[in-house]
PDB file of C-alpha atoms in Angstrom:
ATOM      1  CA  MET H  11      -0.001   0.075  -0.094  1.00 92.00           C
ATOM      2  CA  MET H  12       1.894   3.319  -0.942  1.00 96.00           C
ATOM      3  CA  ALA H  13       1.685   6.206   1.672  1.00 97.00           C
ATOM      4  CA  PHE H  14       0.825   9.874   0.909  1.00 97.00           C
ATOM      5  CA  CYS H  15       4.513  10.504   0.433  1.00 97.00           C
ATOM      6  CA  GLY H  16       5.342   7.821  -1.547  1.00 97.00           C
ATOM      7  CA  LEU H  17       6.663   5.116   0.475  1.00 97.00           C
ATOM      8  CA  ASN H  18       5.103   1.722   0.399  1.00 97.00           C
ATOM      9  CA  CYS H  19       4.111   0.862   4.057  1.00 97.00           C
ATOM     10  CA  ALA H  20       4.213  -2.938   2.963  1.00 95.00           C
ATOM     11  CA  GLU H  21       7.811  -2.528   2.710  1.00 95.00           C
ATOM     12  CA  CYS H  22       7.936  -1.601   6.480  1.00 96.00           C
ATOM     13  CA  ALA H  23       8.784  -4.208   9.508  1.00 97.00           C
ATOM     14  CA  ALA H  24       6.434  -2.512  11.512  1.00 97.00           C
ATOM     15  CA  TYR H  25       3.520  -2.806   8.928  1.00 97.00           C
ATOM     16  CA  LYS H  26       4.235  -6.386   7.930  1.00 97.00           C
ATOM     17  CA  ALA H  27       4.549  -7.806  11.361  1.00 97.00           C
ATOM     18  CA  THR H  28       0.958  -6.063  12.420  1.00 97.00           C
ATOM     19  CA  MET H  29      -0.275  -7.393   9.153  1.00 96.00           C
ATOM     20  CA  GLY H  30       1.229 -10.719   9.367  1.00 97.00           C
ATOM     21  CA  HIS H  31       0.465 -11.032  13.427  1.00 96.00           C
ATOM     22  CA  ASP H  32       4.144 -11.617  14.160  1.00 97.00           C
ATOM     23  CA  VAL H  33       4.757 -10.751  17.319  1.00 97.00           C
ATOM     24  CA  ALA H  34       8.508 -11.869  17.292  1.00 98.00           C
ATOM     25  CA  LEU H  35       8.960  -8.943  14.736  1.00 98.00           C
ATOM     26  CA  LEU H  36       6.962  -6.373  16.696  1.00 97.00           C
ATOM     27  CA  GLU H  37       9.211  -7.528  19.700  1.00 97.00           C
ATOM     28  CA  GLU H  38      12.689  -6.816  17.357  1.00 98.00           C
ATOM     29  CA  THR H  39      11.109  -4.203  15.456  1.00 97.00           C
ATOM     30  CA  ALA H  40      10.787  -2.366  19.059  1.00 97.00           C
ATOM     31  CA  ARG H  41      14.179  -3.111  19.948  1.00 97.00           C
ATOM     32  CA  LEU H  42      16.136  -2.463  16.526  1.00 97.00           C
ATOM     33  CA  TRP H  43      14.050   1.212  16.847  1.00 96.00           C
ATOM     34  CA  THR H  44      14.724   2.004  19.975  1.00 96.00           C
ATOM     35  CA  ASP H  45      17.626   4.616  20.619  1.00 94.00           C
ATOM     36  CA  SER H  46      19.212   6.961  23.574  1.00 95.00           C
ATOM     37  CA  GLN H  47      16.277   9.508  22.840  1.00 93.00           C
ATOM     38  CA  ASN H  48      13.254   6.955  21.625  1.00 93.00           C
ATOM     39  CA  LYS H  49      12.491   3.504  23.593  1.00 95.00           C
ATOM     40  CA  TYR H  50       9.839   1.852  22.052  1.00 95.00           C
ATOM     41  CA  THR H  51       7.375  -1.470  23.126  1.00 96.00           C
ATOM     42  CA  PRO H  52       6.236  -3.749  21.003  1.00 96.00           C
ATOM     43  CA  ALA H  53       2.690  -1.861  21.112  1.00 96.00           C
ATOM     44  CA  ASP H  54       4.505   1.296  19.958  1.00 95.00           C
ATOM     45  CA  VAL H  55       5.460  -0.124  16.550  1.00 96.00           C
ATOM     46  CA  ILE H  56       1.965  -1.659  15.955  1.00 97.00           C
ATOM     47  CA  CYS H  57       1.000  -0.089  12.830  1.00 97.00           C
ATOM     48  CA  LEU H  58      -1.641  -0.061   9.923  1.00 97.00           C
ATOM     49  CA  GLY H  59      -0.533   2.115   7.576  1.00 96.00           C
ATOM     50  CA  CYS H  60      -0.159   5.787   6.616  1.00 96.00           C
ATOM     51  CA  THR H  61      -4.149   5.886   5.292  1.00 95.00           C
ATOM     52  CA  GLU H  62      -5.673   4.353   8.085  1.00 95.00           C
ATOM     53  CA  GLU H  63      -7.173   7.549   9.957  1.00 93.00           C
ATOM     54  CA  ASN H  64      -6.906   6.705  13.487  1.00 95.00           C
ATOM     55  CA  SER H  65      -3.413   7.999  14.002  1.00 94.00           C
ATOM     56  CA  SER H  66      -3.310   5.843  17.499  1.00 95.00           C
ATOM     57  CA  LEU H  67      -3.184   2.861  15.203  1.00 97.00           C
ATOM     58  CA  LEU H  68       0.182   3.742  13.440  1.00 97.00           C
ATOM     59  CA  TYR H  69       4.298   3.446  14.921  1.00 96.00           C
ATOM     60  CA  ALA H  70       4.158   7.307  16.538  1.00 91.00           C
ATOM     61  CA  SER H  71       7.205   8.566  14.150  1.00 89.00           C
ATOM     62  CA  CYS H  72       4.892   8.304  11.313  1.00 94.00           C
ATOM     63  CA  ALA H  73       1.469   9.105  13.367  1.00 95.00           C
ATOM     64  CA  GLY H  74       2.785  12.920  13.791  1.00 94.00           C
ATOM     65  CA  CYS H  75       4.341  12.760  10.111  1.00 96.00           C
ATOM     66  CA  ALA H  76       3.067  16.555   8.671  1.00 97.00           C
ATOM     67  CA  THR H  77       3.183  15.109   5.102  1.00 97.00           C
ATOM     68  CA  ARG H  78       0.672  12.692   6.135  1.00 97.00           C
ATOM     69  CA  ALA H  79      -1.556  15.126   8.089  1.00 97.00           C
ATOM     70  CA  CYS H  80      -1.726  17.780   5.351  1.00 97.00           C
ATOM     71  CA  ALA H  81      -2.453  15.375   2.802  1.00 97.00           C
ATOM     72  CA  MET H  82      -5.356  13.970   5.257  1.00 97.00           C
ATOM     73  CA  ARG H  83      -6.427  17.848   5.588  1.00 96.00           C
ATOM     74  CA  LYS H  84      -6.263  18.505   1.777  1.00 96.00           C
ATOM     75  CA  GLY H  85      -7.939  14.866   0.829  1.00 95.00           C
ATOM     76  CA  ILE H  86      -5.189  13.822  -1.367  1.00 95.00           C
ATOM     77  CA  ARG H  87      -4.658  10.458  -1.811  1.00 95.00           C
ATOM     78  CA  TYR H  88      -0.977  11.030  -3.284  1.00 97.00           C
ATOM     79  CA  CYS H  89       1.073  14.097  -2.708  1.00 97.00           C
ATOM     80  CA  ALA H  90       2.657  13.381  -6.172  1.00 97.00           C
ATOM     81  CA  THR H  91      -0.751  14.596  -7.338  1.00 96.00           C
ATOM     82  CA  CYS H  92      -0.822  17.663  -5.381  1.00 96.00           C
ATOM     83  CA  ASP H  93      -0.676  20.787  -7.045  1.00 95.00           C
ATOM     84  CA  ASP H  94       1.489  22.616  -4.527  1.00 96.00           C
ATOM     85  CA  PHE H  95       3.905  19.086  -4.942  1.00 97.00           C
ATOM     86  CA  ASP H  96       6.875  21.366  -6.467  1.00 95.00           C
ATOM     87  CA  ASN H  97       7.059  23.913  -4.122  1.00 96.00           C
ATOM     88  CA  CYS H  98       6.442  21.906  -1.292  1.00 97.00           C
ATOM     89  CA  SER H  99       9.116  22.044   1.792  1.00 97.00           C
ATOM     90  CA  THR H 100       7.380  19.503   3.928  1.00 96.00           C
ATOM     91  CA  VAL H 101       6.817  16.801   1.655  1.00 97.00           C
ATOM     92  CA  LYS H 102      10.494  17.552   0.396  1.00 96.00           C
ATOM     93  CA  ASP H 103      12.322  17.868   3.764  1.00 96.00           C
ATOM     94  CA  LEU H 104      10.803  14.277   4.194  1.00 96.00           C
ATOM     95  CA  MET H 105      11.961  12.756   0.452  1.00 97.00           C
ATOM     96  CA  LYS H 106      15.433  13.646   1.463  1.00 96.00           C
ATOM     97  CA  THR H 107      15.575  10.608   3.229  1.00 95.00           C
ATOM     98  CA  PHE H 108      14.063   8.461   0.582  1.00 96.00           C
ATOM     99  CA  ARG H 109      16.068   5.469  -1.823  1.00 96.00           C
ATOM    100  CA  PRO H 110      16.679   6.698  -5.356  1.00 96.00           C
ATOM    101  CA  ASN H 111      14.532   4.230  -6.965  1.00 96.00           C
ATOM    102  CA  VAL H 112      11.691   5.726  -4.895  1.00 97.00           C
ATOM    103  CA  LEU H 113      12.293   9.000  -5.971  1.00 97.00           C
ATOM    104  CA  LYS H 114      12.663   8.141  -9.155  1.00 97.00           C
ATOM    105  CA  VAL H 115       8.430   6.323  -9.071  1.00 97.00           C
ATOM    106  CA  ILE H 116       7.588   9.551  -7.533  1.00 98.00           C
ATOM    107  CA  GLY H 117       9.118  11.408 -10.693  1.00 97.00           C
ATOM    108  CA  LEU H 118       7.052   8.915 -12.749  1.00 97.00           C
ATOM    109  CA  MET H 119       3.878   9.725 -11.111  1.00 97.00           C
ATOM    110  CA  ARG H 120       4.663  13.722 -11.492  1.00 96.00           C
ATOM    111  CA  GLU H 121       5.359  13.318 -15.381  1.00 95.00           C
ATOM    112  CA  ARG H 122       2.052  11.236 -16.013  1.00 94.00           C
ATOM    113  CA  VAL H 123       0.217  13.965 -13.624  1.00 94.00           C
ATOM    114  CA  LYS H 124       2.002  16.579 -15.792  1.00 93.00           C
ATOM    115  CA  ARG H 125       1.099  14.924 -19.348  1.00 90.00           C
ATOM    116  CA  ALA H 126      -2.872  14.537 -18.120  1.00 86.00           C
ATOM    117  CA  GLN H 127      -2.635  18.264 -16.941  1.00 81.00           C
ATOM    118  CA  GLY H 128      -5.521  20.252 -19.282  1.00 63.00           C
ATOM    119  CA  SER H 129      -6.442  16.543 -20.882  1.00 61.00           C
ATOM    120  CA  ASP H 130      -9.817  14.623 -20.182  1.00 50.00           C
ATOM    121  CA  LEU H 131      -8.095  11.860 -21.696  1.00 50.00           C
ATOM    122  CA  PRO H 132      -9.369   8.801 -19.375  1.00 49.00           C
ATOM    123  CA  ARG H 133     -13.137   9.643 -19.875  1.00 46.00           C
ATOM    124  CA  LYS H 134     -13.305  10.991 -23.625  1.00 43.00           C
ATOM    125  CA  LYS H 135     -10.625   8.219 -25.181  1.00 46.00           C
ATOM    126  CA  ARG H 136     -11.946   4.818 -23.745  1.00 46.00           C
ATOM    127  CA  HIS H 137      -9.838   1.619 -24.758  1.00 47.00           C
ATOM    128  CA  ARG H 138     -12.588  -0.352 -26.823  1.00 48.00           C
ATOM    129  CA  VAL H 139     -12.112  -4.221 -25.630  1.00 46.00           C
ATOM    130  CA  THR H 140     -11.386  -5.739 -29.041  1.00 44.00           C
ATOM    131  CA  SER H 141      -9.786  -9.133 -29.759  1.00 42.00           C
ATOM    132  CA  GLY H 142      -6.132  -9.591 -30.182  1.00 47.00           C
ATOM    133  CA  PRO H 143      -3.310  -9.939 -28.496  1.00 49.00           C
ATOM    134  CA  VAL H 144      -3.013  -9.206 -24.451  1.00 52.00           C
ATOM    135  CA  PRO H 145      -0.205  -7.530 -22.842  1.00 53.00           C
ATOM    136  CA  ASN H 146       1.446  -9.836 -20.690  1.00 57.00           C
ATOM    137  CA  LEU H 147       1.983  -8.452 -17.701  1.00 57.00           C
TER     138      LEU H 147
ATOM    139  CA  MET N  29      -5.353  -5.706  -4.263  1.00 87.00           C
ATOM    140  CA  MET N  30      -8.551  -7.110  -6.768  1.00 93.00           C
ATOM    141  CA  GLY N  31      -9.493  -4.995  -9.547  1.00 95.00           C
ATOM    142  CA  PHE N  32     -13.318  -4.062 -10.481  1.00 96.00           C
ATOM    143  CA  CYS N  33     -12.929  -7.107 -13.110  1.00 96.00           C
ATOM    144  CA  GLY N  34     -11.623  -9.424 -10.796  1.00 96.00           C
ATOM    145  CA  LEU N  35      -7.883  -9.817 -12.067  1.00 95.00           C
ATOM    146  CA  ASP N  36      -5.135  -9.215  -8.923  1.00 94.00           C
ATOM    147  CA  CYS N  37      -3.180  -6.234  -9.758  1.00 95.00           C
ATOM    148  CA  SER N  38      -0.677  -7.617  -7.017  1.00 93.00           C
ATOM    149  CA  GLY N  39       0.141 -10.464  -9.735  1.00 93.00           C
ATOM    150  CA  CYS N  40       1.195  -7.400 -12.540  1.00 94.00           C
ATOM    151  CA  ARG N  41       4.441  -6.500 -12.718  1.00 96.00           C
ATOM    152  CA  CYS N  42       3.315  -2.649 -13.547  1.00 96.00           C
ATOM    153  CA  TYR N  43       1.642  -2.644 -10.054  1.00 97.00           C
ATOM    154  CA  ARG N  44       4.634  -4.615  -8.168  1.00 97.00           C
ATOM    155  CA  GLY N  45       7.543  -2.864  -9.884  1.00 97.00           C
ATOM    156  CA  THR N  46       5.919   0.733  -8.989  1.00 97.00           C
ATOM    157  CA  LEU N  47       5.015  -0.329  -5.380  1.00 97.00           C
ATOM    158  CA  THR N  48       8.417  -1.901  -4.797  1.00 97.00           C
ATOM    159  CA  SER N  49       9.971   0.841  -6.348  1.00 97.00           C
ATOM    160  CA  ASP N  50      11.770  -1.377  -9.207  1.00 97.00           C
ATOM    161  CA  ILE N  51      12.408   0.694 -12.004  1.00 97.00           C
ATOM    162  CA  ALA N  52      14.261  -2.412 -14.177  1.00 97.00           C
ATOM    163  CA  LEU N  53      11.132  -3.902 -13.953  1.00 97.00           C
ATOM    164  CA  LEU N  54       8.789  -1.154 -15.290  1.00 97.00           C
ATOM    165  CA  GLU N  55      11.379  -0.776 -18.108  1.00 96.00           C
ATOM    166  CA  GLU N  56      11.642  -4.597 -18.927  1.00 96.00           C
ATOM    167  CA  VAL N  57       7.588  -4.754 -19.120  1.00 95.00           C
ATOM    168  CA  ALA N  58       7.885  -1.109 -21.311  1.00 94.00           C
ATOM    169  CA  ARG N  59      10.055  -3.108 -23.587  1.00 93.00           C
ATOM    170  CA  GLU N  60       8.122  -5.987 -24.161  1.00 91.00           C
ATOM    171  CA  TRP N  61       4.743  -4.071 -24.831  1.00 85.00           C
ATOM    172  CA  VAL N  62       4.983  -3.403 -28.206  1.00 79.00           C
ATOM    173  CA  GLU N  63       1.985  -2.223 -29.943  1.00 79.00           C
ATOM    174  CA  PRO N  64       2.221  -0.737 -33.881  1.00 79.00           C
ATOM    175  CA  GLU N  65       1.659   2.630 -33.319  1.00 80.00           C
ATOM    176  CA  ARG N  66       3.563   3.648 -30.108  1.00 80.00           C
ATOM    177  CA  THR N  67       6.420   2.529 -28.032  1.00 86.00           C
ATOM    178  CA  HIS N  68       6.147   2.425 -24.118  1.00 90.00           C
ATOM    179  CA  ARG N  69       8.168   3.886 -21.647  1.00 93.00           C
ATOM    180  CA  ALA N  70       8.863   2.906 -17.960  1.00 95.00           C
ATOM    181  CA  VAL N  71       6.604   6.162 -16.809  1.00 95.00           C
ATOM    182  CA  ASP N  72       3.920   4.449 -18.947  1.00 94.00           C
ATOM    183  CA  MET N  73       4.020   1.169 -17.425  1.00 96.00           C
ATOM    184  CA  MET N  74       4.219   3.191 -13.796  1.00 96.00           C
ATOM    185  CA  CYS N  75       0.442   1.991 -11.707  1.00 97.00           C
ATOM    186  CA  LEU N  76      -0.934   2.392  -8.362  1.00 97.00           C
ATOM    187  CA  GLY N  77      -4.013  -0.412  -9.266  1.00 95.00           C
ATOM    188  CA  CYS N  78      -7.050  -0.264 -10.550  1.00 94.00           C
ATOM    189  CA  ALA N  79      -9.220   0.383  -7.711  1.00 92.00           C
ATOM    190  CA  GLN N  80      -7.576   3.887  -6.879  1.00 91.00           C
ATOM    191  CA  PRO N  81      -9.716   6.672  -9.079  1.00 91.00           C
ATOM    192  CA  ASP N  82      -6.777   8.541 -10.329  1.00 93.00           C
ATOM    193  CA  SER N  83      -6.712   6.923 -14.089  1.00 93.00           C
ATOM    194  CA  ARG N  84      -3.521   9.158 -14.768  1.00 94.00           C
ATOM    195  CA  LEU N  85      -1.900   6.767 -12.344  1.00 96.00           C
ATOM    196  CA  LEU N  86      -2.418   3.669 -14.412  1.00 95.00           C
ATOM    197  CA  PRO N  87      -0.853   2.580 -17.364  1.00 93.00           C
ATOM    198  CA  PRO N  88      -2.498   3.505 -20.690  1.00 85.00           C
ATOM    199  CA  TYR N  89      -4.493   0.611 -20.975  1.00 85.00           C
ATOM    200  CA  CYS N  90      -6.230  -0.199 -17.393  1.00 93.00           C
ATOM    201  CA  GLY N  91      -6.375   3.605 -17.283  1.00 91.00           C
ATOM    202  CA  THR N  92      -9.057   3.759 -19.916  1.00 91.00           C
ATOM    203  CA  CYS N  93     -10.760   0.225 -19.060  1.00 95.00           C
ATOM    204  CA  SER N  94     -14.477   0.810 -19.827  1.00 95.00           C
ATOM    205  CA  VAL N  95     -15.107  -1.788 -17.164  1.00 96.00           C
ATOM    206  CA  ARG N  96     -13.006   0.004 -14.647  1.00 96.00           C
ATOM    207  CA  LEU N  97     -14.658   3.424 -15.594  1.00 95.00           C
ATOM    208  CA  CYS N  98     -18.317   1.798 -15.231  1.00 96.00           C
ATOM    209  CA  ALA N  99     -17.516   0.492 -11.782  1.00 96.00           C
ATOM    210  CA  LEU N 100     -16.316   3.734 -10.782  1.00 96.00           C
ATOM    211  CA  GLU N 101     -19.439   5.510 -12.018  1.00 95.00           C
ATOM    212  CA  ARG N 102     -21.487   2.899 -10.336  1.00 96.00           C
ATOM    213  CA  LYS N 103     -19.533   3.001  -7.221  1.00 95.00           C
ATOM    214  CA  ILE N 104     -19.457  -0.777  -6.556  1.00 95.00           C
ATOM    215  CA  PRO N 105     -16.125  -2.907  -5.245  1.00 94.00           C
ATOM    216  CA  THR N 106     -16.388  -5.158  -7.637  1.00 96.00           C
ATOM    217  CA  CYS N 107     -18.309  -5.654 -10.709  1.00 97.00           C
ATOM    218  CA  ALA N 108     -19.574  -9.202  -9.299  1.00 97.00           C
ATOM    219  CA  ALA N 109     -21.856  -6.795  -6.712  1.00 96.00           C
ATOM    220  CA  CYS N 110     -23.357  -5.249 -10.135  1.00 97.00           C
ATOM    221  CA  PRO N 111     -26.978  -5.863 -10.677  1.00 96.00           C
ATOM    222  CA  ASP N 112     -26.155  -5.882 -14.367  1.00 97.00           C
ATOM    223  CA  PHE N 113     -23.370  -8.529 -14.453  1.00 97.00           C
ATOM    224  CA  ASP N 114     -25.128 -11.525 -15.934  1.00 96.00           C
ATOM    225  CA  SER N 115     -26.262  -9.269 -19.068  1.00 96.00           C
ATOM    226  CA  CYS N 116     -22.916  -7.060 -19.242  1.00 97.00           C
ATOM    227  CA  ASP N 117     -21.514  -7.272 -22.362  1.00 96.00           C
ATOM    228  CA  ARG N 118     -18.595  -4.963 -21.267  1.00 96.00           C
ATOM    229  CA  PHE N 119     -17.443  -7.335 -18.908  1.00 96.00           C
ATOM    230  CA  LYS N 120     -18.142 -10.531 -21.228  1.00 96.00           C
ATOM    231  CA  GLY N 121     -15.669  -8.935 -23.785  1.00 95.00           C
ATOM    232  CA  LEU N 122     -13.285  -7.638 -21.391  1.00 95.00           C
ATOM    233  CA  MET N 123     -13.110 -11.823 -20.557  1.00 95.00           C
ATOM    234  CA  ARG N 124     -13.056 -12.932 -24.101  1.00 94.00           C
ATOM    235  CA  PHE N 125      -9.903 -10.096 -24.057  1.00 92.00           C
ATOM    236  CA  LEU N 126      -8.248 -11.303 -21.550  1.00 90.00           C
ATOM    237  CA  ALA N 127      -8.773 -15.092 -21.751  1.00 90.00           C
ATOM    238  CA  GLU N 128      -8.582 -16.191 -18.369  1.00 89.00           C
ATOM    239  CA  PRO N 129     -11.174 -18.414 -17.380  1.00 93.00           C
ATOM    240  CA  LYS N 130      -9.993 -18.573 -13.854  1.00 95.00           C
ATOM    241  CA  VAL N 131     -10.947 -15.042 -13.457  1.00 95.00           C
ATOM    242  CA  GLU N 132     -14.134 -15.275 -14.971  1.00 95.00           C
ATOM    243  CA  SER N 133     -15.073 -18.661 -12.956  1.00 96.00           C
ATOM    244  CA  LYS N 134     -14.415 -16.614  -9.846  1.00 97.00           C
ATOM    245  CA  MET N 135     -16.370 -13.393 -10.650  1.00 97.00           C
ATOM    246  CA  ARG N 136     -19.147 -15.853 -11.266  1.00 96.00           C
ATOM    247  CA  LEU N 137     -18.493 -17.438  -7.423  1.00 97.00           C
ATOM    248  CA  MET N 138     -18.855 -14.165  -6.111  1.00 97.00           C
ATOM    249  CA  ARG N 139     -21.978 -12.896  -8.208  1.00 97.00           C
ATOM    250  CA  ALA N 140     -23.671 -16.303  -6.733  1.00 96.00           C
ATOM    251  CA  LYS N 141     -22.420 -15.243  -3.545  1.00 95.00           C
ATOM    252  CA  VAL N 142     -23.519 -11.930  -3.593  1.00 95.00           C
ATOM    253  CA  LEU N 143     -27.357 -12.628  -4.531  1.00 95.00           C
ATOM    254  CA  GLU N 144     -27.352 -15.595  -2.036  1.00 94.00           C
ATOM    255  CA  GLY N 145     -26.194 -12.974   0.343  1.00 93.00           C
ATOM    256  CA  GLU N 146     -29.054 -10.520  -1.266  1.00 91.00           C
ATOM    257  CA  SER N 147     -31.898 -13.394  -0.989  1.00 90.00           C
ATOM    258  CA  ARG N 148     -31.523 -13.973   2.745  1.00 85.00           C
TER     259      ARG N 148
END
């Protein structure tokens, strides 16, 4: 499940452990993420993913994420589709921590959004279902 | 994540490549997906799945799928929940095109379950 910012919650240990009912992984994640400033219990790293509305069911750091709060307030599903994306310091600050390939996917999303700007392509040009080779996706 | 028609987006390389940030996989599908009048790039293959309503974030084929647009307009979670399922030429046409008999059988089972629930 892709978060508002472009990260994939399904790749996070907290989300995987919660969804997989993996208590051992919750315990290990709490231990690994504990440092001198933050001490976590397995309950603290329970996480149902960024799009879950109830913030108490998210890992603390994600529950307080300014990008998530902004997207929810605006009713936007992905930051990459937001009109303010290019000038948004909130998401840009967060993106500094992302892997290069995650940034590339966000770039692809931006390219699509910009390409579609001003066109009403999906509704006007519907794909006709015909016989023929099926793309093997 | 299941599409409205019954196909599983999670089994598709476009969806998986996007969610796992696997640009090489998106480029691979783009290379393989050859059509007479157009060539594709990774950006064309990027996909966030059929069920999310923003068609800009789907590849050209799924982004313009008339079955998907119909289901979105009708606000139904799956075609199997549609009262017109049994007589829908659009759905039948898509199934013929996809040639995935297992998907069609599954959808018929889902439809039967929906009808069973409605008759209770």
